[in-house]
Amino acid sequence: MSFVIWLTGPSGAGKTTLARALAKRLEEMGYKVETLDGDGIRSKLYPDLGFSKKEREMHNRVVVEMAKLLARNGIITIVSVIAPYREWREYARKEIGRFVEVYLRCPLEVRIKRDPKGLYAKALRGEIKGLTGFDGEYEEPENPELILNTDRMSVDEEVEAVIRKVRELGYLK
Protein backbone atom coordinates (compact mmCIF):
# COMPACT_ATOMS: atom_id res chain seq x y z
CA MET A 1 0.00 0.00 0.00
CA SER A 2 1.25 3.45 -0.88
CA PHE A 3 1.11 6.80 0.87
CA VAL A 4 1.01 10.56 0.28
CA ILE A 5 3.70 13.05 1.24
CA TRP A 6 1.99 16.43 1.58
CA LEU A 7 4.44 19.34 1.34
CA THR A 8 2.99 22.56 2.70
CA GLY A 9 4.34 26.05 3.27
CA PRO A 10 4.03 29.56 1.83
CA SER A 11 5.18 30.49 -1.67
CA GLY A 12 8.96 30.36 -1.94
CA ALA A 13 9.44 27.92 0.95
CA GLY A 14 10.82 25.27 -1.43
CA LYS A 15 7.90 22.89 -1.98
CA THR A 16 8.34 22.36 -5.73
CA THR A 17 12.12 22.05 -5.45
CA LEU A 18 11.84 19.44 -2.70
CA ALA A 19 9.04 17.58 -4.52
CA ARG A 20 11.16 17.18 -7.66
CA ALA A 21 14.28 16.06 -5.75
CA LEU A 22 12.29 13.68 -3.55
CA ALA A 23 10.50 12.14 -6.54
CA LYS A 24 13.85 11.59 -8.29
CA ARG A 25 15.34 9.94 -5.20
CA LEU A 26 12.35 7.64 -4.66
CA GLU A 27 12.34 6.64 -8.34
CA GLU A 28 16.06 5.84 -8.09
CA MET A 29 15.15 3.58 -5.15
CA GLY A 30 12.74 1.71 -7.46
CA TYR A 31 9.40 3.16 -6.39
CA LYS A 32 6.54 4.37 -8.57
CA VAL A 33 6.13 8.06 -7.80
CA GLU A 34 3.87 10.85 -8.98
CA THR A 35 4.08 14.53 -8.07
CA LEU A 36 1.01 16.73 -7.88
CA ASP A 37 2.06 20.37 -8.00
CA GLY A 38 -0.68 22.78 -6.98
CA ASP A 39 0.29 25.44 -9.52
CA GLY A 40 0.59 22.90 -12.34
CA ILE A 41 -2.82 21.39 -11.63
CA ARG A 42 -4.43 24.81 -11.33
CA SER A 43 -2.95 26.07 -14.62
CA LYS A 44 -3.92 22.95 -16.58
CA LEU A 45 -7.34 22.11 -15.16
CA TYR A 46 -8.83 25.50 -14.33
CA PRO A 47 -6.59 28.43 -15.27
CA ASP A 48 -9.28 31.00 -14.55
CA LEU A 49 -9.85 29.86 -10.97
CA GLY A 50 -9.22 32.61 -8.45
CA PHE A 51 -7.80 32.54 -4.95
CA SER A 52 -10.82 33.15 -2.75
CA LYS A 53 -11.22 30.81 0.21
CA LYS A 54 -13.97 28.93 -1.62
CA GLU A 55 -11.89 28.58 -4.82
CA ARG A 56 -8.85 27.43 -2.85
CA GLU A 57 -11.00 24.84 -1.09
CA MET A 58 -12.25 23.49 -4.42
CA HIS A 59 -8.67 23.28 -5.71
CA ASN A 60 -7.55 21.43 -2.57
CA ARG A 61 -10.45 18.97 -2.83
CA VAL A 62 -9.40 18.11 -6.39
CA VAL A 63 -5.78 17.60 -5.30
CA VAL A 64 -6.88 15.38 -2.40
CA GLU A 65 -8.99 13.20 -4.69
CA MET A 66 -6.16 12.86 -7.22
CA ALA A 67 -3.65 11.98 -4.47
CA LYS A 68 -6.03 9.46 -2.91
CA LEU A 69 -6.58 7.69 -6.25
CA LEU A 70 -2.88 7.53 -7.04
CA ALA A 71 -1.93 6.23 -3.59
CA ARG A 72 -4.73 3.68 -3.67
CA ASN A 73 -3.20 2.37 -6.91
CA GLY A 74 0.25 1.81 -5.45
CA ILE A 75 1.91 5.08 -6.38
CA ILE A 76 3.79 7.13 -3.82
CA THR A 77 2.30 10.57 -4.27
CA ILE A 78 4.06 13.81 -3.44
CA VAL A 79 1.73 16.78 -3.15
CA SER A 80 3.27 20.23 -3.40
CA VAL A 81 0.59 22.76 -2.53
CA ILE A 82 0.31 25.74 -0.16
CA ALA A 83 -3.01 24.58 1.36
CA PRO A 84 -3.06 27.56 3.75
CA TYR A 85 -5.78 26.30 6.10
CA ARG A 86 -5.33 23.57 8.71
CA GLU A 87 -8.86 22.31 8.22
CA TRP A 88 -8.10 21.40 4.58
CA ARG A 89 -4.87 19.63 5.46
CA GLU A 90 -6.75 17.70 8.16
CA TYR A 91 -9.43 16.86 5.59
CA ALA A 92 -6.66 15.54 3.30
CA ARG A 93 -5.21 13.48 6.15
CA LYS A 94 -8.61 11.96 6.97
CA GLU A 95 -9.48 11.23 3.33
CA ILE A 96 -6.11 9.78 2.34
CA GLY A 97 -5.19 7.81 5.46
CA ARG A 98 -1.49 7.05 4.90
CA PHE A 99 -0.44 10.68 4.99
CA VAL A 100 2.80 12.43 5.89
CA GLU A 101 2.51 16.17 6.41
CA VAL A 102 5.82 17.98 5.86
CA TYR A 103 5.89 21.65 6.79
CA LEU A 104 8.51 23.68 4.95
CA ARG A 105 9.28 26.53 7.30
CA CYS A 106 11.18 29.47 5.86
CA PRO A 107 11.45 33.09 7.09
CA LEU A 108 9.66 35.75 5.06
CA GLU A 109 12.89 37.61 4.23
CA VAL A 110 14.35 34.44 2.66
CA ARG A 111 11.15 33.77 0.69
CA ILE A 112 11.23 37.38 -0.57
CA LYS A 113 14.82 36.87 -1.78
CA ARG A 114 13.97 33.57 -3.46
CA ASP A 115 10.69 34.82 -5.00
CA PRO A 116 10.63 32.19 -7.81
CA LYS A 117 7.38 33.49 -9.31
CA GLY A 118 7.86 37.21 -8.64
CA LEU A 119 4.85 37.23 -6.31
CA TYR A 120 6.58 38.91 -3.37
CA ALA A 121 7.91 41.67 -5.64
CA LYS A 122 4.35 42.31 -6.84
CA ALA A 123 3.01 42.25 -3.28
CA LEU A 124 5.71 44.68 -2.12
CA ARG A 125 4.72 47.05 -4.96
CA GLY A 126 1.06 46.72 -3.97
CA GLU A 127 0.11 45.02 -7.24
CA ILE A 128 -1.36 41.98 -5.50
CA LYS A 129 -3.10 41.67 -2.15
CA GLY A 130 -3.62 38.64 0.07
CA LEU A 131 -0.43 36.77 -0.86
CA THR A 132 -0.39 33.71 1.38
CA GLY A 133 2.30 34.07 4.01
CA PHE A 134 2.84 37.78 3.27
CA ASP A 135 -0.36 39.75 3.82
CA GLY A 136 -2.60 36.72 3.34
CA GLU A 137 -3.32 34.02 5.87
CA TYR A 138 -1.26 30.85 6.26
CA GLU A 139 -2.02 28.63 9.25
CA GLU A 140 1.12 26.78 10.26
CA PRO A 141 0.58 23.06 10.85
CA GLU A 142 0.15 22.19 14.51
CA ASN A 143 1.36 18.57 14.42
CA PRO A 144 3.07 17.77 11.12
CA GLU A 145 5.06 14.56 10.91
CA LEU A 146 8.09 16.62 9.89
CA ILE A 147 9.22 20.26 9.93
CA LEU A 148 12.02 21.29 7.59
CA ASN A 149 13.74 24.66 8.03
CA THR A 150 14.47 25.17 4.35
CA ASP A 151 16.57 28.28 4.90
CA ARG A 152 19.11 26.18 6.85
CA MET A 153 19.07 22.87 4.99
CA SER A 154 20.27 21.77 1.57
CA VAL A 155 17.73 20.09 -0.69
CA ASP A 156 19.66 16.81 -0.25
CA GLU A 157 19.35 17.12 3.54
CA GLU A 158 15.61 17.76 3.17
CA VAL A 159 15.21 14.68 0.94
CA GLU A 160 17.09 12.50 3.42
CA ALA A 161 14.98 13.82 6.32
CA VAL A 162 11.75 12.91 4.49
CA ILE A 163 13.04 9.45 3.54
CA ARG A 164 14.09 8.87 7.16
CA LYS A 165 10.64 9.93 8.42
CA VAL A 166 8.66 7.71 6.02
CA ARG A 167 10.89 4.77 6.98
CA GLU A 168 10.33 5.57 10.66
CA LEU A 169 6.57 5.54 10.01
CA GLY A 170 6.90 2.12 8.35
CA TYR A 171 5.86 3.33 4.88
CA LEU A 172 9.21 2.44 3.26
CA LYS A 173 11.66 -0.33 3.99
mmCIF file of C-alpha atoms in Angstrom:
data_model
loop_
_atom_site.group_PDB
_atom_site.id
_atom_site.type_symbol
_atom_site.label_atom_id
_atom_site.label_comp_id
_atom_site.label_asym_id
_atom_site.label_seq_id
_atom_site.Cartn_x
_atom_site.Cartn_y
_atom_site.Cartn_z
ATOM 1 C CA MET A 1 0.000 0.000 0.000
ATOM 2 C CA SER A 2 1.246 3.449 -0.881
ATOM 3 C CA PHE A 3 1.111 6.798 0.865
ATOM 4 C CA VAL A 4 1.013 10.559 0.285
ATOM 5 C CA ILE A 5 3.703 13.046 1.243
ATOM 6 C CA TRP A 6 1.986 16.430 1.584
ATOM 7 C CA LEU A 7 4.442 19.341 1.341
ATOM 8 C CA THR A 8 2.991 22.561 2.703
ATOM 9 C CA GLY A 9 4.342 26.055 3.273
ATOM 10 C CA PRO A 10 4.028 29.557 1.827
ATOM 11 C CA SER A 11 5.178 30.491 -1.671
ATOM 12 C CA GLY A 12 8.961 30.361 -1.943
ATOM 13 C CA ALA A 13 9.443 27.916 0.948
ATOM 14 C CA GLY A 14 10.824 25.270 -1.425
ATOM 15 C CA LYS A 15 7.899 22.892 -1.983
ATOM 16 C CA THR A 16 8.341 22.356 -5.726
ATOM 17 C CA THR A 17 12.122 22.050 -5.452
ATOM 18 C CA LEU A 18 11.839 19.437 -2.704
ATOM 19 C CA ALA A 19 9.040 17.582 -4.515
ATOM 20 C CA ARG A 20 11.165 17.176 -7.656
ATOM 21 C CA ALA A 21 14.278 16.064 -5.754
ATOM 22 C CA LEU A 22 12.294 13.683 -3.550
ATOM 23 C CA ALA A 23 10.503 12.136 -6.541
ATOM 24 C CA LYS A 24 13.845 11.593 -8.293
ATOM 25 C CA ARG A 25 15.343 9.941 -5.199
ATOM 26 C CA LEU A 26 12.349 7.640 -4.658
ATOM 27 C CA GLU A 27 12.336 6.644 -8.340
ATOM 28 C CA GLU A 28 16.056 5.842 -8.094
ATOM 29 C CA MET A 29 15.148 3.585 -5.154
ATOM 30 C CA GLY A 30 12.742 1.711 -7.464
ATOM 31 C CA TYR A 31 9.397 3.159 -6.385
ATOM 32 C CA LYS A 32 6.537 4.374 -8.572
ATOM 33 C CA VAL A 33 6.127 8.064 -7.798
ATOM 34 C CA GLU A 34 3.867 10.854 -8.983
ATOM 35 C CA THR A 35 4.083 14.526 -8.074
ATOM 36 C CA LEU A 36 1.005 16.730 -7.875
ATOM 37 C CA ASP A 37 2.060 20.367 -7.999
ATOM 38 C CA GLY A 38 -0.682 22.783 -6.984
ATOM 39 C CA ASP A 39 0.286 25.444 -9.522
ATOM 40 C CA GLY A 40 0.587 22.903 -12.335
ATOM 41 C CA ILE A 41 -2.819 21.389 -11.627
ATOM 42 C CA ARG A 42 -4.427 24.810 -11.335
ATOM 43 C CA SER A 43 -2.945 26.073 -14.619
ATOM 44 C CA LYS A 44 -3.920 22.953 -16.578
ATOM 45 C CA LEU A 45 -7.337 22.107 -15.161
ATOM 46 C CA TYR A 46 -8.834 25.497 -14.330
ATOM 47 C CA PRO A 47 -6.587 28.426 -15.273
ATOM 48 C CA ASP A 48 -9.283 31.000 -14.546
ATOM 49 C CA LEU A 49 -9.848 29.863 -10.969
ATOM 50 C CA GLY A 50 -9.219 32.611 -8.454
ATOM 51 C CA PHE A 51 -7.797 32.540 -4.952
ATOM 52 C CA SER A 52 -10.819 33.146 -2.745
ATOM 53 C CA LYS A 53 -11.219 30.812 0.214
ATOM 54 C CA LYS A 54 -13.973 28.927 -1.624
ATOM 55 C CA GLU A 55 -11.890 28.585 -4.816
ATOM 56 C CA ARG A 56 -8.846 27.428 -2.855
ATOM 57 C CA GLU A 57 -11.001 24.844 -1.092
ATOM 58 C CA MET A 58 -12.255 23.495 -4.420
ATOM 59 C CA HIS A 59 -8.672 23.280 -5.705
ATOM 60 C CA ASN A 60 -7.549 21.430 -2.571
ATOM 61 C CA ARG A 61 -10.449 18.970 -2.828
ATOM 62 C CA VAL A 62 -9.402 18.114 -6.394
ATOM 63 C CA VAL A 63 -5.781 17.599 -5.298
ATOM 64 C CA VAL A 64 -6.878 15.379 -2.396
ATOM 65 C CA GLU A 65 -8.987 13.198 -4.687
ATOM 66 C CA MET A 66 -6.156 12.859 -7.217
ATOM 67 C CA ALA A 67 -3.654 11.984 -4.468
ATOM 68 C CA LYS A 68 -6.034 9.462 -2.908
ATOM 69 C CA LEU A 69 -6.578 7.687 -6.248
ATOM 70 C CA LEU A 70 -2.875 7.533 -7.045
ATOM 71 C CA ALA A 71 -1.931 6.234 -3.591
ATOM 72 C CA ARG A 72 -4.730 3.676 -3.674
ATOM 73 C CA ASN A 73 -3.203 2.367 -6.906
ATOM 74 C CA GLY A 74 0.249 1.811 -5.453
ATOM 75 C CA ILE A 75 1.914 5.079 -6.378
ATOM 76 C CA ILE A 76 3.792 7.133 -3.816
ATOM 77 C CA THR A 77 2.297 10.573 -4.272
ATOM 78 C CA ILE A 78 4.056 13.809 -3.439
ATOM 79 C CA VAL A 79 1.729 16.784 -3.153
ATOM 80 C CA SER A 80 3.268 20.235 -3.396
ATOM 81 C CA VAL A 81 0.590 22.764 -2.525
ATOM 82 C CA ILE A 82 0.313 25.735 -0.161
ATOM 83 C CA ALA A 83 -3.010 24.579 1.358
ATOM 84 C CA PRO A 84 -3.060 27.565 3.750
ATOM 85 C CA TYR A 85 -5.777 26.301 6.099
ATOM 86 C CA ARG A 86 -5.326 23.573 8.706
ATOM 87 C CA GLU A 87 -8.855 22.306 8.219
ATOM 88 C CA TRP A 88 -8.098 21.397 4.578
ATOM 89 C CA ARG A 89 -4.872 19.632 5.463
ATOM 90 C CA GLU A 90 -6.752 17.698 8.159
ATOM 91 C CA TYR A 91 -9.430 16.862 5.590
ATOM 92 C CA ALA A 92 -6.662 15.543 3.299
ATOM 93 C CA ARG A 93 -5.206 13.483 6.146
ATOM 94 C CA LYS A 94 -8.605 11.956 6.971
ATOM 95 C CA GLU A 95 -9.484 11.226 3.329
ATOM 96 C CA ILE A 96 -6.113 9.783 2.340
ATOM 97 C CA GLY A 97 -5.191 7.808 5.455
ATOM 98 C CA ARG A 98 -1.489 7.051 4.898
ATOM 99 C CA PHE A 99 -0.441 10.684 4.991
ATOM 100 C CA VAL A 100 2.795 12.425 5.892
ATOM 101 C CA GLU A 101 2.509 16.173 6.407
ATOM 102 C CA VAL A 102 5.815 17.978 5.856
ATOM 103 C CA TYR A 103 5.892 21.654 6.786
ATOM 104 C CA LEU A 104 8.508 23.675 4.952
ATOM 105 C CA ARG A 105 9.283 26.532 7.302
ATOM 106 C CA CYS A 106 11.179 29.474 5.865
ATOM 107 C CA PRO A 107 11.448 33.094 7.085
ATOM 108 C CA LEU A 108 9.664 35.749 5.063
ATOM 109 C CA GLU A 109 12.890 37.605 4.227
ATOM 110 C CA VAL A 110 14.353 34.437 2.655
ATOM 111 C CA ARG A 111 11.153 33.769 0.693
ATOM 112 C CA ILE A 112 11.228 37.377 -0.570
ATOM 113 C CA LYS A 113 14.821 36.866 -1.785
ATOM 114 C CA ARG A 114 13.968 33.565 -3.465
ATOM 115 C CA ASP A 115 10.687 34.817 -5.004
ATOM 116 C CA PRO A 116 10.633 32.190 -7.812
ATOM 117 C CA LYS A 117 7.378 33.490 -9.313
ATOM 118 C CA GLY A 118 7.865 37.214 -8.643
ATOM 119 C CA LEU A 119 4.852 37.227 -6.313
ATOM 120 C CA TYR A 120 6.577 38.912 -3.371
ATOM 121 C CA ALA A 121 7.911 41.665 -5.643
ATOM 122 C CA LYS A 122 4.348 42.306 -6.841
ATOM 123 C CA ALA A 123 3.011 42.248 -3.276
ATOM 124 C CA LEU A 124 5.713 44.685 -2.117
ATOM 125 C CA ARG A 125 4.724 47.052 -4.964
ATOM 126 C CA GLY A 126 1.056 46.717 -3.967
ATOM 127 C CA GLU A 127 0.112 45.024 -7.236
ATOM 128 C CA ILE A 128 -1.361 41.981 -5.498
ATOM 129 C CA LYS A 129 -3.100 41.670 -2.150
ATOM 130 C CA GLY A 130 -3.620 38.642 0.071
ATOM 131 C CA LEU A 131 -0.434 36.767 -0.860
ATOM 132 C CA THR A 132 -0.395 33.711 1.379
ATOM 133 C CA GLY A 133 2.297 34.071 4.009
ATOM 134 C CA PHE A 134 2.842 37.778 3.272
ATOM 135 C CA ASP A 135 -0.358 39.753 3.821
ATOM 136 C CA GLY A 136 -2.596 36.716 3.345
ATOM 137 C CA GLU A 137 -3.315 34.019 5.869
ATOM 138 C CA TYR A 138 -1.262 30.845 6.257
ATOM 139 C CA GLU A 139 -2.019 28.633 9.246
ATOM 140 C CA GLU A 140 1.118 26.782 10.258
ATOM 141 C CA PRO A 141 0.580 23.061 10.853
ATOM 142 C CA GLU A 142 0.148 22.186 14.513
ATOM 143 C CA ASN A 143 1.356 18.565 14.417
ATOM 144 C CA PRO A 144 3.066 17.770 11.116
ATOM 145 C CA GLU A 145 5.056 14.565 10.915
ATOM 146 C CA LEU A 146 8.086 16.622 9.894
ATOM 147 C CA ILE A 147 9.217 20.259 9.931
ATOM 148 C CA LEU A 148 12.018 21.294 7.592
ATOM 149 C CA ASN A 149 13.736 24.662 8.033
ATOM 150 C CA THR A 150 14.470 25.166 4.348
ATOM 151 C CA ASP A 151 16.571 28.278 4.905
ATOM 152 C CA ARG A 152 19.105 26.182 6.850
ATOM 153 C CA MET A 153 19.067 22.872 4.986
ATOM 154 C CA SER A 154 20.267 21.774 1.571
ATOM 155 C CA VAL A 155 17.732 20.087 -0.687
ATOM 156 C CA ASP A 156 19.662 16.815 -0.255
ATOM 157 C CA GLU A 157 19.349 17.120 3.543
ATOM 158 C CA GLU A 158 15.613 17.760 3.172
ATOM 159 C CA VAL A 159 15.206 14.680 0.940
ATOM 160 C CA GLU A 160 17.088 12.496 3.420
ATOM 161 C CA ALA A 161 14.979 13.817 6.317
ATOM 162 C CA VAL A 162 11.748 12.913 4.491
ATOM 163 C CA ILE A 163 13.037 9.450 3.540
ATOM 164 C CA ARG A 164 14.093 8.870 7.160
ATOM 165 C CA LYS A 165 10.639 9.931 8.416
ATOM 166 C CA VAL A 166 8.659 7.713 6.017
ATOM 167 C CA ARG A 167 10.888 4.775 6.978
ATOM 168 C CA GLU A 168 10.330 5.570 10.662
ATOM 169 C CA LEU A 169 6.568 5.539 10.014
ATOM 170 C CA GLY A 170 6.898 2.120 8.352
ATOM 171 C CA TYR A 171 5.856 3.330 4.884
ATOM 172 C CA LEU A 172 9.212 2.441 3.257
ATOM 173 C CA LYS A 173 11.662 -0.329 3.990
#
